[in-house]
XYZ file of C-alpha atoms in Angstrom:
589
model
C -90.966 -141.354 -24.543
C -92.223 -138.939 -27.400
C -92.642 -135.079 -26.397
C -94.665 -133.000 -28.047
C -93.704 -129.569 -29.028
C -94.976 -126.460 -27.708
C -96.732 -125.516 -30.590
C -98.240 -129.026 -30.702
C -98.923 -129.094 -27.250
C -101.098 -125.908 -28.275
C -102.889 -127.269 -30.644
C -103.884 -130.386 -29.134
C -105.306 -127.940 -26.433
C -107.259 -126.274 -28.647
C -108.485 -129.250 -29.997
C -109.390 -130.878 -27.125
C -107.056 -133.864 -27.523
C -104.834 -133.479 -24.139
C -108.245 -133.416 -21.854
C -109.799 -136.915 -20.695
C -113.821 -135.990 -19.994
C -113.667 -133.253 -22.638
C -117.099 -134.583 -24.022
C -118.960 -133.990 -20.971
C -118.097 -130.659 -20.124
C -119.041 -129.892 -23.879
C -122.346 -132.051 -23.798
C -122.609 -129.676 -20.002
C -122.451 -126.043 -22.249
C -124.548 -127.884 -25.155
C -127.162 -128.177 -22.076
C -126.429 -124.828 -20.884
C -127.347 -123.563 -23.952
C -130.291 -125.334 -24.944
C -131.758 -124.064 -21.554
C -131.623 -120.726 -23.060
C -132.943 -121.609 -26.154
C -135.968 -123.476 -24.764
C -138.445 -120.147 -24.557
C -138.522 -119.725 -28.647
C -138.541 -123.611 -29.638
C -141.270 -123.738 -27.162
C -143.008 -120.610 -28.848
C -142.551 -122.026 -32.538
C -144.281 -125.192 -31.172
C -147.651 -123.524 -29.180
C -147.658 -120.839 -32.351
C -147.289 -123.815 -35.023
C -150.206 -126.043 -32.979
C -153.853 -125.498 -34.640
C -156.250 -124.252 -32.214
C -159.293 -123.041 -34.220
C -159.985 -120.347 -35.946
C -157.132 -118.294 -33.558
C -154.975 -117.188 -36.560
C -158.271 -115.550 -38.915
C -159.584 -113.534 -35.305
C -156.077 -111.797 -35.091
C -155.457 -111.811 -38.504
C -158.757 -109.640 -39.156
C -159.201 -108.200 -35.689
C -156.116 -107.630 -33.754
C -152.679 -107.681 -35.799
C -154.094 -105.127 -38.369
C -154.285 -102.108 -35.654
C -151.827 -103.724 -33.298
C -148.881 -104.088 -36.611
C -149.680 -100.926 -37.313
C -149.147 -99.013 -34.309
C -146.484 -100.847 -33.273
C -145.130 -99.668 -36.674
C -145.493 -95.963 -36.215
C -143.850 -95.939 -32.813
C -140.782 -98.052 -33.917
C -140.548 -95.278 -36.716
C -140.401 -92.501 -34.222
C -138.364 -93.836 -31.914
C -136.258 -94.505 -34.486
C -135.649 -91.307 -36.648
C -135.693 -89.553 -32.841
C -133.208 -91.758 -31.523
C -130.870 -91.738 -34.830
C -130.830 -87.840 -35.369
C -130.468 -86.993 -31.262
C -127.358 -89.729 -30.721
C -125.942 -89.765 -33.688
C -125.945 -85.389 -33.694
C -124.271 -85.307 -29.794
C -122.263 -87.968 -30.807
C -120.514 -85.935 -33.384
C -120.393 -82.222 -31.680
C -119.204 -83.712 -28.294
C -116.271 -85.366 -30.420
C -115.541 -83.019 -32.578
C -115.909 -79.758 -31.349
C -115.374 -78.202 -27.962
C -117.730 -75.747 -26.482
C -118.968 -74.829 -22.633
C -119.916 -77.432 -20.823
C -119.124 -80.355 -23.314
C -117.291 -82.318 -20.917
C -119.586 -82.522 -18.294
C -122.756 -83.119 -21.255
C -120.250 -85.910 -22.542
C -121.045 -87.805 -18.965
C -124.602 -86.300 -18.645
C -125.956 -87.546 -22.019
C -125.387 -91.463 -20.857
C -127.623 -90.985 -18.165
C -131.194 -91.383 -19.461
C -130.019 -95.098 -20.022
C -130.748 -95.582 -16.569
C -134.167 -94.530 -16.204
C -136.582 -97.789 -17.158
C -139.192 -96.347 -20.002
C -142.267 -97.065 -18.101
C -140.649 -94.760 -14.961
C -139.994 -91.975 -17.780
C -143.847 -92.168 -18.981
C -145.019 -92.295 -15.027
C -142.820 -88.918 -14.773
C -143.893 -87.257 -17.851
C -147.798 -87.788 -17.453
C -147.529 -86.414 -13.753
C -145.267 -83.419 -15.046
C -148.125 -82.675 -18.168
C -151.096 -83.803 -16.617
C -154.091 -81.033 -16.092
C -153.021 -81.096 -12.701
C -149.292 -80.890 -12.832
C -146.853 -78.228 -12.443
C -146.493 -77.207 -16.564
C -149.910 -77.144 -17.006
C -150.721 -75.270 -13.898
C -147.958 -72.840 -14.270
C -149.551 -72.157 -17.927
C -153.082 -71.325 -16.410
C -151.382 -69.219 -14.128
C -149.718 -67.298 -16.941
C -152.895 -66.817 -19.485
C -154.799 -66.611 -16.815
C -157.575 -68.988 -17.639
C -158.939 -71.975 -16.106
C -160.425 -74.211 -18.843
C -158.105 -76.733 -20.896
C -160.413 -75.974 -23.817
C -158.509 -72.165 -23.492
C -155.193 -73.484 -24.234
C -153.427 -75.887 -26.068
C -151.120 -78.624 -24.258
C -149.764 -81.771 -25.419
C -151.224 -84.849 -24.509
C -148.695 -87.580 -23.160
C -150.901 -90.196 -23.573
C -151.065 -90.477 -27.324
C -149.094 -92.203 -30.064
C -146.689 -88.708 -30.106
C -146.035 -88.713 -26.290
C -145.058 -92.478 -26.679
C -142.852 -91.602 -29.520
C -141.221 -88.605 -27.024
C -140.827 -90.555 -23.889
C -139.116 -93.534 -24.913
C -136.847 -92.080 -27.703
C -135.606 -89.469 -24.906
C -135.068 -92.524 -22.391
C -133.243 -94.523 -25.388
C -131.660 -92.447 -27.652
C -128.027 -92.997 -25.353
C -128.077 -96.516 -27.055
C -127.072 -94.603 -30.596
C -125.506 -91.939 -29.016
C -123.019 -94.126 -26.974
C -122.428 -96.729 -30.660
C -121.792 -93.279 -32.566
C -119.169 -91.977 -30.283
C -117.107 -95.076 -29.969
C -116.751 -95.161 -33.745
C -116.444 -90.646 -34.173
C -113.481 -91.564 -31.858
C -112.442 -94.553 -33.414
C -111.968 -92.856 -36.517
C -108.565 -91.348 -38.154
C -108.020 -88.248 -38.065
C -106.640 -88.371 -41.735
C -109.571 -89.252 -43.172
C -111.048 -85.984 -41.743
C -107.848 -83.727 -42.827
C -108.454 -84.438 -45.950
C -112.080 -83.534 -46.157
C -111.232 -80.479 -44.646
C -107.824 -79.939 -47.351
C -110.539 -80.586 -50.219
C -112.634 -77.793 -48.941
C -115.458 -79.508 -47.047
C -116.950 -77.349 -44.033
C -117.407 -79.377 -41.025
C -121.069 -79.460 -41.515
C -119.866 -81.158 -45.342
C -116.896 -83.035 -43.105
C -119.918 -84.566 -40.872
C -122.412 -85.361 -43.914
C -119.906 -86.871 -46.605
C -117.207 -88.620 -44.271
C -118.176 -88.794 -40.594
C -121.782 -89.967 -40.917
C -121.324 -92.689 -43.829
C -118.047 -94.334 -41.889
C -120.422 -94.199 -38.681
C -123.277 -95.990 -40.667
C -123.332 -99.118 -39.484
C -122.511 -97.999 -35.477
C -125.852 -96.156 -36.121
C -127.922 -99.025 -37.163
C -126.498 -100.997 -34.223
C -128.095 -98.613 -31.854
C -131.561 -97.944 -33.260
C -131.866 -101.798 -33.520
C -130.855 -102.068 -30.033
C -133.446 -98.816 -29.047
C -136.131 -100.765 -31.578
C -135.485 -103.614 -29.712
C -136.241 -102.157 -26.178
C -138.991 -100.048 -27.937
C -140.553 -103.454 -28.822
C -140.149 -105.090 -25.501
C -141.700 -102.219 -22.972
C -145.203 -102.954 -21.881
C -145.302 -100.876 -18.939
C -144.754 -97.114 -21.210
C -147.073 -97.716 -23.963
C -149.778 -99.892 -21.741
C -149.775 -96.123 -19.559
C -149.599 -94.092 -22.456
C -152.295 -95.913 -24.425
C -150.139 -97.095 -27.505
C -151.777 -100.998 -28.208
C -148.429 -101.947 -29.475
C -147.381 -106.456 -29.972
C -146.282 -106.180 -26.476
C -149.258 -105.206 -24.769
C -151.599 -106.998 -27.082
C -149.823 -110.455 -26.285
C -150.366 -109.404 -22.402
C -153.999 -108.649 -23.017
C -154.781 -111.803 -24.662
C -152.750 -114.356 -22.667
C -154.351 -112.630 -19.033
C -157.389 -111.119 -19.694
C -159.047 -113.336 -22.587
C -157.099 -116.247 -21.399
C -155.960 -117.482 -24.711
C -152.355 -118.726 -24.098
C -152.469 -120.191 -28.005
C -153.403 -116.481 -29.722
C -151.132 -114.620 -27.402
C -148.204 -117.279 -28.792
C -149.218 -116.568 -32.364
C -148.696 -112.844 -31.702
C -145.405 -113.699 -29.802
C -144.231 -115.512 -33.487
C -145.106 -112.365 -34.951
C -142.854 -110.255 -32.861
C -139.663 -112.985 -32.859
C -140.175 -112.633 -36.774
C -139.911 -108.915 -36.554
C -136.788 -109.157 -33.967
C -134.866 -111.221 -36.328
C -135.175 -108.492 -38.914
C -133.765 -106.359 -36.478
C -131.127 -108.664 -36.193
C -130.736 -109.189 -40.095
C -131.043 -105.340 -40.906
C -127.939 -104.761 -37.661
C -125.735 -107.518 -39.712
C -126.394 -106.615 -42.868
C -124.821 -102.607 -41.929
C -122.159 -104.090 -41.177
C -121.648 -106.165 -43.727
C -118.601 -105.448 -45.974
C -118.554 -102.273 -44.557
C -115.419 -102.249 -42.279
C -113.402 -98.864 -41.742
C -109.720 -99.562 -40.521
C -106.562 -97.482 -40.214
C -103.904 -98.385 -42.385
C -101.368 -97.177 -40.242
C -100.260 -97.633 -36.430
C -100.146 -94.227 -36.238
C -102.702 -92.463 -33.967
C -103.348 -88.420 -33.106
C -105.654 -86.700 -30.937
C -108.511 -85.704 -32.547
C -108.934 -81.852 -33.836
C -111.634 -80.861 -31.706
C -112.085 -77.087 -33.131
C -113.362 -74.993 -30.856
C -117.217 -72.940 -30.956
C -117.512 -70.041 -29.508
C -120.080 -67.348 -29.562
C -123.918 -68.667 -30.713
C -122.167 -71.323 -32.279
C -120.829 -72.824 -28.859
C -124.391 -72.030 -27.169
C -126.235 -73.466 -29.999
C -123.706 -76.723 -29.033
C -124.616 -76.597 -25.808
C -128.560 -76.369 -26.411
C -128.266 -79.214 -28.773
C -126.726 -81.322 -26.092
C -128.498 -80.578 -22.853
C -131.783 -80.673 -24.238
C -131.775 -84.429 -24.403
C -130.377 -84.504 -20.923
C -132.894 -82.429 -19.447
C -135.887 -84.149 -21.319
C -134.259 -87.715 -20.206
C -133.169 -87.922 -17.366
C -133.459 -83.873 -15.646
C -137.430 -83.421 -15.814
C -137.884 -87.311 -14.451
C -135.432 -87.075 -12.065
C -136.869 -83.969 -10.937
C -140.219 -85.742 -10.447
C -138.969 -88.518 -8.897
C -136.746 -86.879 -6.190
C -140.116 -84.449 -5.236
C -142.294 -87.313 -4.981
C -139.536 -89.386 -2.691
C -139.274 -86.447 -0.499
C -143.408 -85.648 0.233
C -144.190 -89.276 -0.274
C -141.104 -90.945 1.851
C -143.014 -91.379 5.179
C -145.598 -92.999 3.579
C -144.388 -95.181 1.313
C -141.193 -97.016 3.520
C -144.033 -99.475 4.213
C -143.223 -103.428 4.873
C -144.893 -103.950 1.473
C -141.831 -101.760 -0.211
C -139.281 -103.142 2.059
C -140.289 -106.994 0.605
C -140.644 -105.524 -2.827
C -136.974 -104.734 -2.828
C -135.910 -107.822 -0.794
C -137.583 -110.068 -3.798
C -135.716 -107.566 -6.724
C -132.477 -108.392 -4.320
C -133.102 -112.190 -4.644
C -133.969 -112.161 -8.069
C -131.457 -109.916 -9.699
C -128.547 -112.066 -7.666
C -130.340 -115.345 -8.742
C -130.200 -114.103 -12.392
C -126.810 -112.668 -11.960
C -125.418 -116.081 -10.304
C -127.026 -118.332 -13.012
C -126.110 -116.301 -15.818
C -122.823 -116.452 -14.695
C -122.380 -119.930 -14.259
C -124.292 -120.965 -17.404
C -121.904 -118.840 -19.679
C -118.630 -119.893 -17.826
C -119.921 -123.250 -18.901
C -120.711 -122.294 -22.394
C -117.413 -120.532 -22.701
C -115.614 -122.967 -20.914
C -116.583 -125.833 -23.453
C -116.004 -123.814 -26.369
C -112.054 -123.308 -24.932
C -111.724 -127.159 -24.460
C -113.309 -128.039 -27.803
C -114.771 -125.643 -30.342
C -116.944 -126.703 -32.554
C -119.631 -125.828 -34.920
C -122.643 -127.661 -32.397
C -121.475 -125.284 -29.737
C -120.282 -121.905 -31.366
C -124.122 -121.876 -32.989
C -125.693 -122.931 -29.436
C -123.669 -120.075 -28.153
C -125.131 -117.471 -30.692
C -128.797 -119.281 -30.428
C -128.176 -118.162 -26.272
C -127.471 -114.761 -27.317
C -130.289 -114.157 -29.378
C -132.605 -113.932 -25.773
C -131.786 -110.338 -25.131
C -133.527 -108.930 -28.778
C -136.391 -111.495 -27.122
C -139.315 -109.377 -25.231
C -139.792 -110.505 -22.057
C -143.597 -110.951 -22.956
C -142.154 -113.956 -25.507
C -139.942 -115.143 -23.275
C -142.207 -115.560 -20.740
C -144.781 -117.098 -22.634
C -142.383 -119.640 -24.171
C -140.936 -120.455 -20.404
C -144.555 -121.018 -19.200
C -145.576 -124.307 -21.141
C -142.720 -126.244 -20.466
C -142.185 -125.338 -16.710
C -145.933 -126.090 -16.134
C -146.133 -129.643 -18.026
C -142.687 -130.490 -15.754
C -144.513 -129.496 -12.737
C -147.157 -131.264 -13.747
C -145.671 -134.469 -14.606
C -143.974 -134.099 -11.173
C -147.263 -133.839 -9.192
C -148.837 -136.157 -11.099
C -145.660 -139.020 -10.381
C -145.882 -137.949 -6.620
C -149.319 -138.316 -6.098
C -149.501 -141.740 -7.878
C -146.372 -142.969 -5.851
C -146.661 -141.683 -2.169
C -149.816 -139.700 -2.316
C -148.522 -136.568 -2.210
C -148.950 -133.318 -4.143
C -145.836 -130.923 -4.759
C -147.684 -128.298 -6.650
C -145.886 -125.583 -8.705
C -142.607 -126.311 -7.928
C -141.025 -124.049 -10.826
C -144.077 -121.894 -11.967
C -145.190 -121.188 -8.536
C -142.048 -120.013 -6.815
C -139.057 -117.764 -7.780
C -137.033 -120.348 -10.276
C -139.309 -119.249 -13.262
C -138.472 -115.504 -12.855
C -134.751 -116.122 -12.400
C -134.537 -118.197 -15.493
C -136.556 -116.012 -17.381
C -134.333 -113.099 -16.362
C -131.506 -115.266 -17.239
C -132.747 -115.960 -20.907
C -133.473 -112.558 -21.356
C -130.076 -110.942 -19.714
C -127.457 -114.107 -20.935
C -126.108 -112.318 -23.703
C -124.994 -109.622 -21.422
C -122.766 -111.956 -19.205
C -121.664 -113.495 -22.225
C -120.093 -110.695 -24.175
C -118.418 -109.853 -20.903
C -116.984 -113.245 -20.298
C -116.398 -114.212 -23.735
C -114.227 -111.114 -23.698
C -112.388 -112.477 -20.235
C -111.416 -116.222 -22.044
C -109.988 -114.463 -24.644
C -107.489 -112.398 -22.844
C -106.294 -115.661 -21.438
C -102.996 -117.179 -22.886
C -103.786 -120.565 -24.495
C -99.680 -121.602 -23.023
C -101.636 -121.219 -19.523
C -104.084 -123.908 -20.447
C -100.725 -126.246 -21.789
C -98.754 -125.352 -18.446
C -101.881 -126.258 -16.431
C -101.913 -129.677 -18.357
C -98.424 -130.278 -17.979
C -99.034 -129.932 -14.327
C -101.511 -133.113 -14.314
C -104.632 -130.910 -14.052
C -108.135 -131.821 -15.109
C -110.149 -129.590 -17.151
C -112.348 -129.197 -13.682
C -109.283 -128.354 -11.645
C -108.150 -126.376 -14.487
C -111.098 -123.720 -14.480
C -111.497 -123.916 -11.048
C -107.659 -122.970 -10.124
C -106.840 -120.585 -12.988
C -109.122 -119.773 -15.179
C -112.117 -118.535 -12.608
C -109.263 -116.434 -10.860
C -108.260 -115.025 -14.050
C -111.879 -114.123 -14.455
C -112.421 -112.516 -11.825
C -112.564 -109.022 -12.996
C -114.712 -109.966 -16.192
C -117.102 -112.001 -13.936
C -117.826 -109.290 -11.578
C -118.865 -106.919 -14.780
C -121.035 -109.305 -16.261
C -122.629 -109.919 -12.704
C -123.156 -106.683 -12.647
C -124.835 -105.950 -15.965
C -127.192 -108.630 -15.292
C -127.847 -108.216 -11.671
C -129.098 -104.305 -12.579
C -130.972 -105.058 -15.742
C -132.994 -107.653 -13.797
C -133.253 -104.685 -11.053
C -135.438 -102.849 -14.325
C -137.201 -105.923 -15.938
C -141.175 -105.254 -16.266
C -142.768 -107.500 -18.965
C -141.541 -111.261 -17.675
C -141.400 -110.520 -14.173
C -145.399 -108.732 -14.331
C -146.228 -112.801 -16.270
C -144.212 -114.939 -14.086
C -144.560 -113.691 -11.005
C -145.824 -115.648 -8.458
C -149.261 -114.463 -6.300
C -148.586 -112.150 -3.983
C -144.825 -111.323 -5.032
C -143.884 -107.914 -5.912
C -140.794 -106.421 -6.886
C -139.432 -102.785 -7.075
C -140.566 -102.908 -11.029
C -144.229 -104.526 -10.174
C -144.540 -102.461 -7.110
C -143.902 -99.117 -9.658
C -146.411 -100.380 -12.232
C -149.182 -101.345 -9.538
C -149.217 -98.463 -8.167
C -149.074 -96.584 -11.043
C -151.888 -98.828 -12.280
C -153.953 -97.032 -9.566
C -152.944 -93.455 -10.657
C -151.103 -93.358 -7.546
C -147.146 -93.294 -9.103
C -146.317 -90.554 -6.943
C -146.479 -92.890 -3.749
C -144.492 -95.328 -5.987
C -141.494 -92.750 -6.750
C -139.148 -94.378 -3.914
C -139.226 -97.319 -5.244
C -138.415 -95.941 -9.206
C -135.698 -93.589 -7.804
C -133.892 -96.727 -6.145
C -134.158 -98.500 -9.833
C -132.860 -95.453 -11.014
C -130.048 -95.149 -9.167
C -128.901 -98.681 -9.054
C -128.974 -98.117 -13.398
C -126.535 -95.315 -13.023
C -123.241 -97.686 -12.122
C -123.206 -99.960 -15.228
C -123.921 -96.825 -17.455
C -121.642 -94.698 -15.757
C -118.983 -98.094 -16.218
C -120.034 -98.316 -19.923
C -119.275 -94.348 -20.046
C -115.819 -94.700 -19.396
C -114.659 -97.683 -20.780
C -115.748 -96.151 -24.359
C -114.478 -92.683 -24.220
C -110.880 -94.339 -23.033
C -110.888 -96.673 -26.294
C -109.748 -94.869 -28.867
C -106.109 -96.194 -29.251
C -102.926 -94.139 -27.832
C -105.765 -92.717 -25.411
C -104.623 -93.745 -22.401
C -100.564 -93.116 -23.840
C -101.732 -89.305 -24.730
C -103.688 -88.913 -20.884
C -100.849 -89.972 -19.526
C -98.442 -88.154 -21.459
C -100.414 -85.037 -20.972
C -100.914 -85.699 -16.656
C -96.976 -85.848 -16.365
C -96.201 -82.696 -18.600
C -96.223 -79.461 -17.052
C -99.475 -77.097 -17.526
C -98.814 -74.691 -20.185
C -101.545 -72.468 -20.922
C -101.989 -72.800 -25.382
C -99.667 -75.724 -25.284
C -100.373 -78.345 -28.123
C -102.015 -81.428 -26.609
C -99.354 -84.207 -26.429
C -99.670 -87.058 -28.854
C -97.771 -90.262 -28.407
C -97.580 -92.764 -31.347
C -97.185 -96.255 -30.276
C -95.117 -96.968 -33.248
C -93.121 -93.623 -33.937
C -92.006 -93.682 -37.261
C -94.394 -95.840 -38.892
């Protein structure tokens, strides 16, 4: 009987040659996939369908304004979020100064607080009868607003301020991983050639950090894009919140998916304009070696100008809000543990797990078939399912809605013909359309997180498994889900708190009467009542902090020989002025 070799063996694996029923578990992820992928297919389709004279009404009457506000606050949020990350990025690397370890952790936080909790906050705080304004009377001792100037939060500047304080973290935390990333010869000889560190950060540090800075303004544009509940509140008419006003209050599901196009057209730019930085523009060491990097030390108005730089985007992002929040929770806590809040957060429970559970399961499946069999049909399917999260949930929602409905329909109408029964809404009435809209929306999460997991396992584990007589279902239940475990769990997580925060497709999909923590925040601040709403946004709050804090620390402990020089510097003995100790992982290279 013929043996193959190990390295054969291998191969076959990876080919898919050794597994009987290989086909179906690919044809299973091509499925998963597609599922994903539904929402925008459906959207080109309803956007691509005439209906009138939709396209000349928006084209004339609504995109003009809607384009061009939408513009100026994606410009704002973007220069704001680029300058503030990408400037904390740098000092907190570079450079030590009071209180830069603690600002390091701080300066992650505002990721947690959902934009349209920030604006709630901020108009509350500024309002003509909040504290700052009150506190200014007091001072000039006048009474009028017409005696004073204050800025107005609800205008296209106070947009521009809210969200890029709530969002700038997405550049800042993309800028550090590279600063630290980068070798620390590179930056020697800047400083040998006579560059300052200002000249150090301009003609070295910022153009090798390039592309890391694209990838988080398109990742801030892209949540800039999707918030409805912010700029609806602050009275920005941005793509977002004209698709909700013309799919639920002029009912015109057609128009609203024309818009949606218009949006998906303007995400994929994003997408092209994040590839295209990093395009041929790929910074690597040449050598194994690795050093701690020089972090020179400010003192004097140097250090406290540091320090300034740094806290005032934690104390604009997440200090001032949380502030709010924690004073309304402790006046408004009687009142507002109500049954209503207690079955808002019992639906964001069942939702976030439902999206967590499915997300889970559709990318093991995705990932799964991939291992068995890669192929071209699948790796793009993959990538198609990724491309939900730069989808708003507005477009998602809207893209989910017409083929749920026609499938309830068509069920309703087959029961009714058959046994005389109806079955109503049996996806678009009832929680299923919110947990797979959360899933579309949140997949790409789970699936960086899991793709990451199948990698770290040994190919020789999948030929010792087949050796055994296992089947490819015996095989991922057995090993590979064990194996998972740890990278399942994270991207559980990820989802299960990002669907805690979801606004726009949960406020479209929901079904009557349902409320979650996010709805219950927006309904009430709807009413100009937020403040009774501020237990409910300080729970969303919270429940944001673990995955950033998680995020936190597994970029600040990447930079390689890290861990080696933490180590090496726990066991050696405190001495005050020592030299930090560096350990190279390949001395002598």
């Amino acid at each position: 009987m013929a043996v193959n070799s190990y390295p054969t063996r291998v191969s076959n694996i990876r080919d898919g040659r050794l597994f009987s029923g290989v086909g179906a578990w690919q044809g299973a992820a091509l499925v998963a996939a597609l599922i994903v992928v539904l929402p925008i297919l459906s959207i080109l389709v309803i956007a691509l369908t005439p209906t009138g004279d939709v396209w000349h009404h928006l084209f004339t009457n609504v995109l003009p304004s809607a384009l061009r506000q939408t513009g100026l606050l994606m410009l704002g949020v973007g220069l704001l979020t680029a300058t503030m990350g990408t400037l904390t990025a740098w000092l907190v690397t570079m450079y030590r100064f009071p209180g830069r370890n603690l600002l390091d952790w701080l300066l992650v936080l505002p990721l947690a607080i959902p934009t349209y909790v920030a604006a709630y906050t901020y108009v509350e705080l500024m309002d003509y009868a909040g504290p700052l304004q009150g506190a200014v009377r007091w001072l000039l001792d006048v009474q009028s607003v017409r005696d004073y100037w204050f800025p107005e939060m609800r205008s296209m500047e106070g947009a521009i301020f809210v969200i890029a304080m709530v969002l700038y973290p997405y550049v800042y935390l993309t800028a550090r991983a590279t600063f630290l990333q980068q070798s620390v010869c590179v930056l020697e000889v800047a400083r040998t050639l006579g560059r300052s560190g200002v000249g150090t950060f301009w003609q070295v540090g910022l153009p090798m950090a390039r592309p890391a800075v694209v990838i988080g303004v398109a990742l801030a544009l892209m949540e800039c894009l999707n918030d409805i509940g912010a700029v609806q509140y602050l009275g920005v008419q941005t793509l977002t919140a004209t698709i909700y006003a013309t799919w639920l209050e002029r009912s015109n599901l057609g128009a609203a998916a024309q818009i949606s196009l218009v949006m998906i057209l303007i995400v994929m730019f994003l997408l092209w304009a994040e590839r295209a930085a990093r395009r041929q523009r790929y910074f690597h060491h040449t050598t194994g070696k690795y050093r701690a990097l020089p972090e020179a030390r400010l003192s004097g108005w140097k250090g406290l100008a540091a320090t300034v730089a740094c806290a005032l985007p934690v104390l604009f992002g997440f200090g001032l809000p949380m502030v709010a929040l924690v004073q309304d929770t402790l006046i408004h806590l009687d009142q507002t543990m109500t049954p209503a809040f207690w079955d808002a957060a019992q639906h964001s429970l069942m939702l976030a797990v439902g999206a967590a559970a499915l997300s889970v399961t559709l990318v093991v499946l995705i990932m799964f078939g991939m291992r068995l069999a890669p192929n071209r049909s699948l790796t793009v399917a993959a990538r198609l399912a990724g491309v939900g999260y730069a989808m708003p949930g507005t477009v998602i929602a809207i893209g989910l809605l017409i083929p749920l409905a026609a499938f309830d329909n068509s069920v309703d109408a087959f029961m009714r013909d058959s046994f005389g029964i109806s079955t109503g809404l049996i996806l678009t009435g009832s929680l299923a359309a919110l947990v797979l809209a959360h899933t579309v929306r949140f997949l790409a999460v789970a699936l960086g997180a899991v793709e990451s997991g199948f990698h770290t396992i040994s190919p020789n584990i999948d030929a010792a498994a087949r050796a055994l007589g296992a089947k490819p279902a015996r095989m991922l239940m057995s090993v590979h889900l064990g194996m998972l475990r740890p990278a399942i769990g994270a991207a559980a997580l990820l989802v299960f708190v990002d669907s805690m925060k979801e606004l726009p497709a949960t406020l479209l999909l929901r079904p009557f009467n349902f409320d979650t923590l996010s709805t219950h925040v927006y309904t009430y601040a709807s009413l100009a009542m937020f403040s009774e709403a501020a237990p409910a946004a300080l729970m969303i709050v919270l429940i944001g902090l673990l995955p950033v804090l998680f995020l936190h620390r597994a970029i600040t402990g990447g930079r390689p020989g890290h861990r080696r020089t933490v180590e090496a510097e726990a066991g050696a003995p405190a001495m005050e002025g020592a030299a930090p100790v560096t350990v190279t992982p390949k001395p002598g290279e």
